[in-house]
Short mmCIF file of C-alpha atoms and ligand atoms in Angstrom, two decimals:
data_model
loop_
_atom_site.label_atom_id
_atom_site.label_comp_id
_atom_site.label_asym_id
_atom_site.label_seq_id
_atom_site.Cartn_x
_atom_site.Cartn_y
_atom_site.Cartn_z
CA UNK A 467 9.39 22.35 -15.86
CA UNK A 468 8.34 19.52 -13.21
CA UNK A 469 7.21 20.49 -9.72
CA UNK A 470 8.56 18.30 -6.92
CA UNK A 471 5.94 17.14 -4.13
CA UNK A 472 7.93 16.20 -0.57
CA UNK A 473 6.14 13.63 1.51
CA UNK A 474 7.45 13.36 4.76
CA UNK A 475 5.98 11.33 8.34
CA UNK A 476 6.46 12.11 11.67
CA UNK A 477 5.30 11.00 14.95
CA UNK A 478 5.39 7.71 14.41
CA UNK A 479 5.95 5.36 11.54
CA UNK A 480 3.65 3.11 9.47
CA UNK A 481 0.87 6.31 8.63
CA UNK A 482 0.33 5.74 5.00
CA UNK A 483 2.33 7.99 3.58
CA UNK A 484 2.91 5.87 0.50
CA UNK A 485 -0.81 5.21 0.36
CA UNK A 486 -0.93 9.05 0.42
CA UNK A 487 0.95 9.91 -2.18
CA UNK A 488 -0.34 7.15 -4.24
CA UNK A 489 -4.19 8.72 -4.01
CA UNK A 490 -2.71 12.05 -4.61
CA UNK A 491 -0.42 10.94 -7.40
CA UNK A 492 -4.02 9.41 -8.73
CA UNK A 493 -6.04 12.36 -8.15
CA UNK A 494 -3.45 14.94 -10.14
CA UNK A 495 -3.26 12.60 -12.83
CA UNK A 496 -6.91 12.22 -12.86
CA UNK A 497 -6.95 16.04 -13.78
CA UNK A 498 -4.89 15.76 -16.65
CA UNK A 499 -1.48 16.09 -15.30
CA UNK A 500 1.78 13.81 -15.91
CA UNK A 501 3.08 12.50 -12.13
CA UNK A 502 6.14 10.34 -10.99
CA UNK A 503 6.44 8.87 -7.35
CA UNK A 504 9.38 8.13 -6.20
CA UNK A 505 11.07 6.86 -2.45
CA UNK A 506 13.74 7.84 -0.50
CA UNK A 507 14.73 5.39 2.18
CA UNK A 508 16.89 6.24 5.10
CA UNK A 509 18.30 2.45 5.89
CA UNK A 510 22.17 1.30 4.88
CA UNK A 511 21.26 -1.37 2.86
CA UNK A 512 21.57 -1.18 -1.05
CA UNK A 513 17.95 -2.31 -1.46
CA UNK A 514 15.68 -4.34 0.14
CA UNK A 515 16.27 -7.51 -1.35
CA UNK A 516 18.82 -9.06 1.11
CA UNK A 517 16.02 -8.19 3.93
CA UNK A 518 13.91 -10.29 5.74
CA UNK A 519 10.25 -9.90 5.13
CA UNK A 520 10.13 -9.76 8.75
CA UNK A 521 12.05 -6.21 8.73
CA UNK A 522 10.45 -4.82 5.95
CA UNK A 523 7.52 -6.52 4.67
CA UNK A 524 7.59 -7.52 0.76
CA UNK A 525 10.27 -6.85 -1.74
CA UNK A 526 8.58 -5.34 -4.67
CA UNK A 527 9.81 -5.79 -7.71
CA UNK A 528 9.99 -3.58 -11.08
CA UNK A 529 9.59 -4.29 -14.80
CA UNK A 530 13.81 -3.37 -15.38
CA UNK A 531 14.45 -5.25 -12.57
CA UNK A 532 14.86 -3.63 -9.56
CA UNK A 533 14.42 -4.46 -6.10
CA UNK A 534 12.37 -2.36 -4.16
CA UNK A 535 10.37 -1.29 -1.23
CA UNK A 536 6.83 -2.12 -1.25
CA UNK A 537 5.18 1.42 -1.51
CA UNK A 538 6.27 1.35 -5.28
CA UNK A 539 3.38 -1.79 -5.49
CA UNK A 540 1.34 1.01 -3.97
CA UNK A 541 2.09 3.85 -6.18
CA UNK A 542 1.44 1.55 -9.12
CA UNK A 543 -1.77 -0.28 -7.93
CA UNK A 544 -3.31 3.40 -7.56
CA UNK A 545 -1.57 5.59 -11.21
CA UNK A 546 -0.95 2.57 -13.45
CA UNK A 547 2.16 3.77 -13.91
CA UNK A 548 5.07 1.18 -13.95
CA UNK A 549 7.73 2.12 -11.33
CA UNK A 550 11.88 2.07 -12.44
CA UNK A 551 14.88 1.24 -10.69
CA UNK A 552 15.40 4.83 -10.85
CA UNK A 553 12.36 5.44 -8.71
CA UNK A 554 13.97 3.79 -5.43
CA UNK A 555 16.94 5.13 -3.61
CA UNK A 556 18.55 3.94 -0.04
CA UNK A 557 21.53 5.34 1.67
CA UNK A 558 23.24 2.62 0.79
CA UNK A 559 22.92 2.66 -2.31
CA UNK A 560 23.75 5.96 -2.61
CA UNK A 561 27.26 5.50 -0.14
CA UNK A 562 27.93 2.52 -2.23
CA UNK A 563 28.26 4.57 -5.67
CA UNK A 564 30.06 7.56 -3.74
CA UNK A 565 32.83 5.40 -2.36
CA UNK A 566 33.54 3.71 -5.39
CA UNK A 567 33.60 6.71 -6.75
CA UNK A 568 35.92 7.98 -4.07
CA UNK A 569 38.11 4.64 -5.13
CA UNK A 570 38.73 5.53 -8.12
CA UNK A 571 39.97 9.25 -7.42
CA UNK A 572 37.13 10.98 -9.37
CA UNK A 573 36.43 13.02 -6.17
CA UNK A 574 39.96 14.81 -7.08
CA UNK A 575 41.73 14.93 -3.65
CA UNK A 576 38.41 16.27 -2.12
CA UNK A 577 37.25 15.16 1.57
CA UNK A 578 34.20 13.32 0.81
CA UNK A 579 31.23 14.66 3.27
CA UNK A 580 27.64 13.96 3.89
CA UNK A 581 27.44 18.01 2.51
CA UNK A 582 27.56 18.45 -0.16
CA UNK A 583 28.22 15.00 -1.80
CA UNK A 584 25.96 12.75 0.04
CA UNK A 585 22.89 15.40 -0.78
CA UNK A 586 23.88 16.50 -3.97
CA UNK A 587 23.85 12.50 -5.05
CA UNK A 588 20.27 12.67 -3.33
CA UNK A 589 19.32 15.44 -5.10
CA UNK A 590 20.89 14.39 -8.78
CA UNK A 591 18.52 11.12 -8.07
CA UNK A 592 15.65 13.22 -7.41
CA UNK A 593 15.85 15.15 -10.91
CA UNK A 594 17.33 11.76 -12.94
CA UNK A 595 15.42 10.10 -15.77
CA UNK A 596 12.83 11.98 -15.63
CA UNK A 597 10.38 12.32 -19.14
CA UNK A 598 7.90 15.46 -19.13
CA UNK A 599 6.27 15.08 -16.05
CA UNK A 600 4.28 17.82 -14.60
CA UNK A 601 4.53 16.55 -10.71
CA UNK A 602 7.58 14.49 -9.09
CA UNK A 603 5.78 12.94 -5.85
CA UNK A 604 9.20 12.11 -3.90
CA UNK A 605 8.61 10.10 -0.06
CA UNK A 606 10.65 10.25 2.08
CA UNK A 607 10.89 6.68 4.08
CA UNK A 608 11.45 6.52 8.61
CA UNK A 609 10.04 9.46 10.49
CA UNK A 610 11.46 13.46 10.92
CA UNK A 611 13.72 12.90 13.90
CA UNK A 612 15.32 9.67 12.83
CA UNK A 613 19.32 10.19 12.68
CA UNK A 614 19.53 8.40 9.29
CA UNK A 615 16.92 10.84 7.18
CA UNK A 616 18.47 13.83 8.31
CA UNK A 617 20.86 14.03 4.69
CA UNK A 618 17.65 13.21 3.15
CA UNK A 619 15.80 16.86 4.77
CA UNK A 620 18.79 18.37 4.27
CA UNK A 621 18.76 17.53 0.41
CA UNK A 622 14.96 18.52 -0.11
CA UNK A 623 15.62 21.36 2.18
CA UNK A 624 18.29 22.51 -0.75
CA UNK A 625 16.92 21.05 -3.92
CA UNK A 626 13.57 23.23 -3.07
CA UNK A 627 15.71 26.48 -2.67
CA UNK A 628 17.21 25.69 -5.82
CA UNK A 629 14.30 24.92 -7.96
CA UNK A 630 12.08 27.90 -6.33
CA UNK A 631 9.43 27.75 -3.82
CA UNK A 632 6.85 28.08 -5.88
CA UNK A 633 7.80 25.01 -7.99
CA UNK A 634 8.19 22.68 -4.50
CA UNK A 635 5.80 21.87 -2.13
CA UNK A 636 6.06 19.96 1.50
CA UNK A 637 3.65 17.70 2.95
CA UNK A 638 3.79 16.35 6.36
CA UNK A 639 1.53 13.60 7.69
CA UNK A 640 1.54 13.14 11.43
CA UNK A 641 -0.36 11.03 13.91
CA UNK A 642 -3.49 13.32 15.79
CA UNK A 643 -4.29 10.95 18.50
CA UNK A 644 -7.61 10.44 20.33
CA UNK A 645 -7.53 9.83 23.93
CA UNK A 646 -10.12 7.96 25.23
CA UNK A 647 -9.92 8.55 29.03
CA UNK A 648 -10.40 12.20 28.18
CA UNK A 649 -12.45 12.01 25.12
CA UNK A 650 -9.65 14.71 23.58
CA UNK A 651 -8.38 14.91 20.19
CA UNK A 652 -4.56 16.11 21.01
CA UNK A 653 -2.31 18.05 18.45
CA UNK A 654 0.76 18.25 20.94
CA UNK A 655 2.63 15.42 18.99
CA UNK A 656 2.09 17.19 15.60
CA UNK A 657 3.37 20.55 16.95
CA UNK A 658 6.35 18.52 17.97
CA UNK A 659 6.60 17.02 14.69
CA UNK A 660 6.94 19.90 12.68
CA UNK A 661 9.08 21.77 15.60
CA UNK A 662 11.68 18.44 14.46
CA UNK A 663 11.15 19.52 10.35
CA UNK A 664 11.40 23.26 11.08
CA UNK A 665 14.18 22.86 13.23
CA UNK A 666 16.09 21.90 9.90
CA UNK A 667 14.72 24.33 7.89
CA UNK A 668 11.55 22.84 6.25
CA UNK A 669 7.74 24.80 6.57
CA UNK A 670 5.32 22.11 5.43
CA UNK A 671 2.98 23.26 3.09
CA UNK A 672 0.17 21.15 3.72
CA UNK A 673 -0.17 19.04 7.09
CA UNK A 674 -2.20 15.64 6.46
CA UNK A 675 -3.45 14.09 10.61
CA UNK A 676 -4.28 10.58 10.67
CA UNK A 677 -6.76 10.73 13.24
CA UNK A 678 -9.61 8.21 14.04
CA UNK A 679 -12.16 10.51 14.57
CA UNK A 680 -12.91 13.56 12.84
CA UNK A 681 -10.72 16.53 13.92
CA UNK A 682 -12.64 19.51 15.24
CA UNK A 683 -12.78 22.90 13.79
CA UNK A 684 -10.87 24.36 17.09
CA UNK A 685 -8.03 21.38 17.04
CA UNK A 686 -7.17 22.37 12.75
CA UNK A 687 -7.06 26.49 14.36
CA UNK A 688 -4.42 25.06 16.71
CA UNK A 689 -2.41 22.94 14.20
CA UNK A 690 -2.45 25.97 11.86
CA UNK A 691 -1.27 28.58 13.90
CA UNK A 692 1.01 26.21 16.37
CA UNK A 693 2.58 24.19 13.17
CA UNK A 694 2.47 27.87 10.73
CA UNK A 695 0.38 26.86 8.38
CA UNK A 696 -3.09 27.76 6.47
CA UNK A 697 -6.07 26.06 7.93
CA UNK A 698 -7.36 24.95 4.29
CA UNK A 699 -4.11 22.73 4.45
CA UNK A 700 -4.73 21.06 7.07
CA UNK A 701 -6.39 17.98 5.73
CA UNK A 702 -7.43 14.90 7.74
CA UNK A 703 -7.92 11.71 7.00
CA UNK A 704 -9.74 9.21 8.66
CA UNK A 705 -9.13 5.14 9.07
CA UNK A 706 -10.34 3.87 5.87
CA UNK A 707 -12.58 0.51 4.95
CA UNK A 708 -10.94 -0.38 2.27
CA UNK A 709 -7.71 1.45 1.14
CA UNK A 710 -9.73 1.93 -2.30
CA UNK A 711 -11.90 4.37 -0.76
CA UNK A 712 -9.02 6.72 -0.10
CA UNK A 713 -8.51 8.56 -3.24
CA UNK A 714 -12.16 9.88 -2.72
CA UNK A 715 -11.93 10.66 1.23
CA UNK A 716 -8.69 12.98 0.25
CA UNK A 717 -10.32 14.83 -2.56
CA UNK A 718 -13.11 15.40 -0.03
CA UNK A 719 -10.77 16.60 2.10
CA UNK A 720 -9.26 18.84 -0.95
CA UNK A 721 -5.50 17.70 -0.93
CA UNK A 722 -5.23 17.85 -4.76
CA UNK A 723 -7.28 21.20 -5.04
CA UNK A 724 -4.79 22.38 -2.06
CA UNK A 725 -1.96 21.33 -4.04
CA UNK A 726 -2.73 22.70 -7.31
CA UNK A 727 -3.90 25.87 -5.85
CA UNK A 728 -0.04 26.60 -3.80
CA UNK A 729 1.35 25.92 -7.68
CA UNK A 730 -1.58 28.19 -9.30
CA UNK A 731 -1.95 25.73 -11.73
CA UNK A 732 -6.01 24.79 -12.92
CA UNK A 733 -6.80 21.02 -13.56
CA UNK A 734 -6.84 20.19 -17.22
CA UNK A 735 -9.61 17.96 -16.51
CA UNK A 736 -12.89 17.05 -14.20
CA UNK A 737 -11.56 14.55 -12.00
CA UNK A 738 -12.94 11.24 -11.96
CA UNK A 739 -13.69 9.03 -8.88
CA UNK A 740 -16.14 6.95 -10.09
CA UNK A 741 -13.80 3.97 -11.00
CA UNK A 742 -12.65 3.78 -6.85
CA UNK A 743 -16.89 4.43 -6.53
CA UNK A 744 -16.94 1.30 -8.19
CA UNK A 745 -15.01 -0.47 -6.82
CA UNK A 746 -15.66 0.42 -2.97
CA UNK A 747 -19.38 -0.57 -4.21
CA UNK A 748 -18.06 -3.88 -4.90
CA UNK A 749 -15.74 -4.04 -2.19
CA UNK A 750 -18.93 -3.57 0.60
CA UNK A 751 -21.36 -5.35 -1.56
CA UNK A 752 -20.11 -8.86 -3.01
CA UNK A 753 -22.49 -11.35 -4.04
CA UNK A 754 -20.20 -14.37 -3.00
CA UNK A 755 -17.64 -14.99 -1.02
CA UNK A 756 -14.73 -18.11 -0.88
CA UNK A 757 -12.02 -18.86 1.13
CA UNK A 758 -8.56 -19.01 -0.32
CA UNK A 759 -5.84 -20.72 1.55
CA UNK A 760 -2.17 -19.13 1.58
CA UNK A 761 0.46 -21.30 2.69
CA UNK A 762 3.47 -19.65 4.02
CA UNK A 763 6.16 -18.70 6.38
CA UNK A 764 5.62 -14.87 6.70
CA UNK A 765 1.77 -15.32 6.46
CA UNK A 766 0.72 -13.70 9.43
CA UNK A 767 2.79 -10.24 8.87
CA UNK A 768 0.50 -8.12 7.38
CA UNK A 769 2.67 -6.77 4.64
CA UNK A 770 5.15 -10.08 3.98
CA UNK A 771 2.97 -10.57 0.76
CA UNK A 772 1.37 -7.07 0.03
CA UNK A 773 1.11 -7.26 -3.52
CA UNK A 774 -0.42 -11.07 -3.52
CA UNK A 775 -2.82 -9.64 -0.66
CA UNK A 776 -3.87 -7.33 -3.17
CA UNK A 777 -3.89 -9.29 -6.50
CA UNK A 778 -6.29 -11.57 -4.77
CA UNK A 779 -8.73 -9.11 -4.22
CA UNK A 780 -8.43 -7.41 -7.44
CA UNK A 781 -9.29 -11.36 -8.48
CA UNK A 782 -12.56 -11.09 -5.60
CA UNK A 783 -13.26 -7.38 -7.59
CA UNK A 784 -13.44 -8.80 -10.84
CA UNK A 785 -15.72 -11.77 -9.24
CA UNK A 786 -18.05 -9.67 -7.41
CA UNK A 787 -16.98 -12.00 -4.41
CA UNK A 788 -15.09 -11.32 -0.76
CA UNK A 789 -11.54 -13.25 -0.57
CA UNK A 790 -11.40 -14.39 2.98
CA UNK A 791 -7.75 -15.33 2.86
CA UNK A 792 -6.80 -17.77 5.06
CA UNK A 793 -3.56 -17.67 6.33
CA UNK A 794 -1.48 -21.38 7.33
CA UNK A 795 1.64 -20.83 8.69
CA UNK A 796 3.60 -23.65 6.57
CA UNK A 797 5.61 -25.07 9.75
CA UNK A 798 1.91 -25.79 10.91
CA UNK A 799 0.81 -28.11 8.32
CA UNK A 800 0.65 -31.59 9.21
CA UNK A 801 -0.50 -34.58 7.14
CA UNK A 802 -2.90 -35.64 9.66
CA UNK A 803 -4.57 -32.17 10.21
CA UNK A 804 -4.53 -31.30 6.50
CA UNK A 805 -8.04 -32.49 5.45
CA UNK A 806 -9.89 -30.65 8.36
CA UNK A 807 -7.35 -27.39 8.04
CA UNK A 808 -8.95 -27.21 4.13
CA UNK A 809 -12.50 -28.58 5.25
CA UNK A 810 -13.80 -24.60 4.14
CA UNK A 811 -10.68 -23.76 1.19
CA UNK A 812 -12.07 -23.45 -1.69
CA UNK A 813 -8.88 -22.18 -3.17
CA UNK A 814 -4.84 -23.03 -2.44
CA UNK A 815 -2.29 -20.99 -3.00
CA UNK A 816 1.36 -21.27 -2.25
CA UNK A 817 3.42 -17.64 -2.62
CA UNK A 818 7.00 -17.00 -3.58
CA UNK A 819 9.60 -18.22 -0.59
CA UNK A 820 13.23 -19.18 -0.37
CA UNK A 821 14.99 -22.04 2.17
CA UNK A 822 13.73 -25.32 3.47
CA UNK A 823 11.84 -24.47 6.61
CA UNK A 824 8.17 -25.02 5.74
CA UNK A 825 8.80 -26.79 2.41
CA UNK A 826 7.57 -30.73 3.17
CA UNK A 827 4.10 -28.97 4.54
CA UNK A 828 3.83 -26.96 1.44
CA UNK A 829 4.27 -30.13 -0.74
CA UNK A 830 1.59 -31.49 1.40
CA UNK A 831 -0.67 -28.88 0.67
CA UNK A 832 0.16 -29.46 -3.14
CA UNK A 833 -0.64 -33.14 -3.07
CA UNK A 834 -4.02 -32.18 -1.32
CA UNK A 835 -5.26 -29.83 -3.69
CA UNK A 836 -3.17 -31.62 -6.74
CA UNK A 837 -5.61 -35.12 -5.70
CA UNK A 838 -8.98 -33.23 -4.52
CA UNK A 839 -9.01 -31.53 -7.43
CA UNK A 840 -8.74 -28.15 -5.65
CA UNK A 841 -7.92 -24.76 -7.67
CA UNK A 842 -4.36 -24.17 -7.00
CA UNK A 843 -1.85 -21.55 -7.49
CA UNK A 844 1.84 -22.02 -7.04
CA UNK A 845 3.95 -18.63 -7.48
CA UNK A 846 7.91 -19.23 -8.07
CA UNK A 847 8.40 -21.17 -5.31
CA UNK A 848 4.83 -22.36 -5.43
CA UNK A 849 5.50 -23.63 -8.84
CA UNK A 850 9.12 -25.20 -8.15
CA UNK A 851 7.61 -27.28 -5.05
CA UNK A 852 4.52 -28.21 -6.93
CA UNK A 853 7.22 -30.39 -9.58
CA UNK A 854 9.02 -32.09 -6.63
CA UNK A 855 5.38 -33.23 -5.37
CA UNK A 856 4.37 -34.12 -8.66
CA UNK A 857 7.59 -36.14 -9.16
CA UNK A 858 7.67 -37.67 -6.16
CA UNK A 859 4.66 -39.17 -5.79
CA UNK A 860 2.89 -39.36 -9.20
CA UNK A 861 6.86 -40.29 -10.85
CA UNK A 862 7.77 -41.99 -8.21
CA UNK A 863 11.47 -40.05 -8.22
CA UNK A 864 11.34 -40.46 -4.34
CA UNK A 865 14.72 -38.46 -3.84
CA UNK A 866 13.09 -35.76 -5.79
CA UNK A 867 13.84 -31.96 -4.51
CA UNK A 868 15.24 -28.71 -5.03
CA UNK A 869 19.61 -28.28 -4.62
CA UNK A 870 18.11 -24.93 -2.57
CA UNK A 871 17.51 -27.10 0.58
CA UNK A 872 18.86 -30.66 -0.50
CA UNK A 873 22.52 -30.57 -2.01
CA UNK A 874 22.32 -34.70 -2.55
CA UNK A 875 18.91 -34.71 -4.05
CA UNK A 876 17.59 -35.67 -7.67
CA UNK A 877 17.24 -31.77 -9.03
CA UNK A 878 13.77 -31.60 -10.12
CA UNK A 879 14.62 -27.77 -9.65
CA UNK A 880 18.24 -26.57 -9.70
CA UNK A 881 20.31 -23.44 -9.51
CA UNK A 882 19.81 -21.31 -12.00
CA UNK A 883 23.57 -20.55 -14.04
CA UNK A 884 22.82 -18.36 -16.72
CA UNK A 885 19.16 -17.20 -18.78
CA UNK A 886 19.12 -14.87 -21.32
CA UNK A 887 17.23 -11.40 -21.60
CA UNK A 888 16.53 -10.42 -25.02
CA UNK A 889 19.68 -11.61 -26.65
CA UNK A 890 21.49 -11.02 -23.73
CA UNK A 891 23.11 -14.01 -21.52
CA UNK A 892 22.69 -13.21 -18.00
CA UNK A 893 24.58 -15.47 -15.14
CA UNK A 894 24.17 -15.88 -11.50
CA UNK A 895 26.98 -16.24 -8.98
CA UNK A 896 26.30 -18.48 -6.15
CA UNK A 897 28.48 -16.60 -3.47
CA UNK A 898 26.84 -12.85 -3.61
CA UNK A 899 23.55 -13.15 -2.44
CA UNK A 900 22.41 -9.70 -3.03
CA UNK A 901 21.47 -8.88 -6.69
CA UNK A 902 22.23 -12.16 -7.70
CA UNK A 903 18.71 -13.13 -9.00
CA UNK A 904 17.06 -13.57 -12.58
CA UNK A 905 14.84 -10.24 -11.74
CA UNK A 906 12.59 -7.88 -13.60
CA UNK A 907 10.36 -8.35 -16.86
CA UNK A 908 11.08 -11.84 -18.86
CA UNK A 909 8.65 -12.90 -22.15
CA UNK A 910 7.15 -16.12 -22.05
CA UNK A 911 5.46 -17.84 -24.55
CA UNK A 912 2.09 -19.66 -24.31
CA UNK A 913 1.04 -23.38 -25.07
CA UNK A 914 -1.77 -23.58 -27.89
CA UNK A 915 -4.78 -25.24 -26.12
CA UNK A 916 -3.81 -24.96 -22.74
CA UNK A 917 -5.34 -23.05 -19.29
CA UNK A 918 -3.14 -20.10 -19.57
CA UNK A 919 -3.50 -19.10 -23.30
CA UNK A 920 -7.08 -18.98 -22.33
CA UNK A 921 -6.85 -17.33 -19.26
CA UNK A 922 -4.51 -14.30 -20.79
CA UNK A 923 -5.95 -14.35 -24.47
CA UNK A 924 -2.45 -14.08 -25.81
CA UNK A 925 0.29 -15.83 -27.16
CA UNK A 926 2.92 -14.72 -25.32
CA UNK A 927 3.59 -12.40 -22.06
CA UNK A 928 5.46 -10.66 -20.47
CA UNK A 929 5.97 -11.10 -15.95
CA UNK A 930 8.33 -9.93 -13.13
CA UNK A 931 10.83 -12.61 -11.94
CA UNK A 932 12.50 -12.91 -8.74
CA UNK A 933 14.29 -16.29 -8.31
CA UNK A 934 17.63 -18.50 -8.46
CA UNK A 935 16.50 -21.59 -9.33
CA UNK A 936 14.58 -23.01 -12.05
CA UNK A 937 12.85 -26.28 -13.16
CA UNK A 938 15.32 -28.72 -14.46
CA UNK A 939 14.24 -29.97 -18.03
CA UNK A 940 15.49 -32.73 -18.03
CA UNK A 941 12.96 -34.97 -16.75
CA UNK A 942 10.20 -32.86 -19.19
CA UNK A 943 8.83 -36.11 -20.84
CA UNK A 944 8.52 -37.80 -17.84
CA UNK A 945 6.41 -34.88 -16.16
CA UNK A 946 4.62 -35.12 -19.46
CA UNK A 947 3.52 -38.73 -19.92
CA UNK A 948 2.12 -38.27 -17.02
CA UNK A 949 -0.02 -35.53 -17.49
CA UNK A 950 1.75 -32.23 -16.61
CA UNK A 951 1.64 -29.51 -19.23
CA UNK A 952 4.73 -27.31 -19.91
CA UNK A 953 2.52 -24.45 -20.57
CA UNK A 954 4.58 -21.03 -21.12
CA UNK A 955 8.17 -21.15 -21.70
CA UNK A 956 11.15 -18.61 -22.46
CA UNK A 957 11.47 -17.57 -26.04
CA UNK A 958 14.74 -19.79 -26.22
CA UNK A 959 12.56 -22.83 -24.89
CA UNK A 960 15.37 -23.17 -22.17
CA UNK A 961 13.25 -22.09 -19.24
CA UNK A 962 9.81 -23.28 -17.95
CA UNK A 963 7.63 -20.74 -17.09
CA UNK A 964 3.94 -22.09 -16.33
CA UNK A 965 3.02 -25.70 -15.95
CA UNK A 966 -0.28 -26.92 -15.36
CA UNK A 967 -1.87 -30.31 -14.98
CA UNK A 968 -4.23 -32.52 -17.78
CA UNK A 969 -6.53 -33.70 -15.77
CA UNK A 970 -7.72 -30.87 -13.29
CA UNK A 971 -10.04 -28.23 -13.19
CA UNK A 972 -7.95 -25.58 -12.40
CA UNK A 973 -4.06 -26.00 -11.29
CA UNK A 974 -1.05 -24.16 -12.12
CA UNK A 975 2.01 -22.79 -11.29
CA UNK A 976 3.93 -20.12 -12.38
CA UNK A 977 7.58 -19.24 -11.90
CA UNK A 978 7.10 -15.60 -11.88
CA UNK A 979 5.26 -13.08 -9.55
CA UNK A 980 1.94 -12.09 -11.47
CA UNK A 981 0.89 -10.30 -8.57
CA UNK A 982 2.98 -7.51 -9.18
CA UNK A 983 1.07 -6.54 -12.18
CA UNK A 984 -2.36 -6.75 -10.63
CA UNK A 985 -4.06 -3.05 -10.33
CA UNK A 986 -7.48 -2.44 -8.34
CA UNK A 987 -8.46 -0.77 -11.86
CA UNK A 988 -6.84 -4.13 -13.71
CA UNK A 989 -7.02 -6.79 -12.15
CA UNK A 990 -4.36 -9.68 -13.32
CA UNK A 991 -6.03 -12.60 -15.68
CA UNK A 992 -4.58 -15.06 -13.91
CA UNK A 993 -6.00 -14.11 -10.29
CA UNK A 994 -9.56 -13.25 -11.71
CA UNK A 995 -9.71 -16.51 -13.18
CA UNK A 996 -8.30 -18.38 -9.93
CA UNK A 997 -10.72 -16.88 -7.96
CA UNK A 998 -13.05 -17.93 -10.79
CA UNK A 999 -12.60 -21.42 -10.19
CA UNK A 1000 -12.46 -20.85 -6.05
CA UNK A 1001 -16.10 -20.31 -6.86
CA UNK A 1002 -16.89 -22.93 -8.38
CA UNK A 1003 -15.04 -25.31 -6.32
CA UNK A 1004 -17.53 -23.61 -3.83
CA UNK A 1005 -20.80 -24.56 -4.94
N1 LIG B 2471 13.92 -19.80 -3.69
C1 LIG B 2471 13.47 -19.70 -5.20
C2 LIG B 2471 14.41 -19.22 -6.13
O1 LIG B 2471 15.25 -18.87 -5.37
C3 LIG B 2471 11.92 -19.27 -4.94
C4 LIG B 2471 11.97 -18.05 -4.98
C5 LIG B 2471 10.83 -17.08 -5.65
O2 LIG B 2471 9.52 -17.96 -5.15
N2 LIG B 2471 10.99 -15.67 -5.40
O3 LIG B 2471 14.29 -19.89 -7.43
#
């Protein structure tokens, strides 16, 4: 039977619950256990798909097409296990399921209530779709004390009673602030936060204390005494210099050891921290440096392109190179300033995006990369805009654009009406924004002798999509005549998935999001190759 570990957070948000959960998962996995990670989000959106990156950061897409919380990206990157639709649930999804059921009369005349109906649905989710996992780690979004997380906390409390205390474990992550003025480490916020948890019936077994400085024994004792946890279960986590140090530092603090001790289980094999040690070494001792410009709408928002930033770092690790991300707001890209802005840039990347704002600046940047032979990677919107740039400036179709932001244009990019997933015909609708996109993993065949084929070293690939529009094949001949290669196509040959340029050292546009599949221990070949090309350009 699986053991369940519940991770909650207190005092403030953004303490790194996702990273802590993912690191613990790695440590357990490395000691021979099968682990699954799940995220329970208390907000009312059905999924984060319709949320602005300003609100929520990146939307992470799974193979099976779920638009999920970005923490699932951390989970995948640390464990190598692909997340699924069934690994992320929100209050919105739960209520929407319950209301559908209620309208069908399936509650048989009962009053539908938070307890037991909402809590039962949460409990069902926690144990749904598992296959012989030794551990299921469930991270509860939000901060203890929020009104919206209450049903989740109540559900995990009940769940732990139902499966038995010996099969469940509560980890609470809190902030232990350091007061510079008095040179003191303060435990009171942690005490309050644990008190809040205990009010709703949850006694944490382990407390992870996020702190700027080491927590002295006296303060640890205080936390242990007032929060009613074993002193050995007061684990500190000090800000790491790179997230890849997190598994190493949690192991040093014996987090995994204490978890296994709680469950009275012995490790099946010795933990292997070498991959993280090697990565950390490379991150701190790069042989080279490259500057990659990322041009987007939300570039200054830390989490808006989380997986992308990570994938670029992975490409750097592969090449023993430090990748400096130069974030450029597309609104600020003016034609006359481009040359200056790109003076020390070795590669240009246009990430996924939506809507008209900033598109003209991005198109200018693409033109610059194409004509100056700078390595260029266009992802999703980046690929669509590179087609528009080529159509306007090479094919001289001046009105070329996308119907996404110009209804009266010559549609080089148009709305995706139907597409195939395997043999199933999928259809999009333009009216209902949520859940109408081509989402999740699709196969593409690669053209012989193409650059991408040499990069992937494979005839076909599977990559994750998240878009409503696609490149219009109507102009294929014109594009090809001028040296644009459709180097990746959907298996039915209907949808262009990758394009590249013949007379350019490295210019690739992909309709999918390769960043979702890049992992530090297994960098994505497109990013490794892109960084390699940028290094060449640096000389
Ligand atoms: N806005 C474009 C579309 O919907 C691109 C989406 C993206 O870059 N993820 O097709």
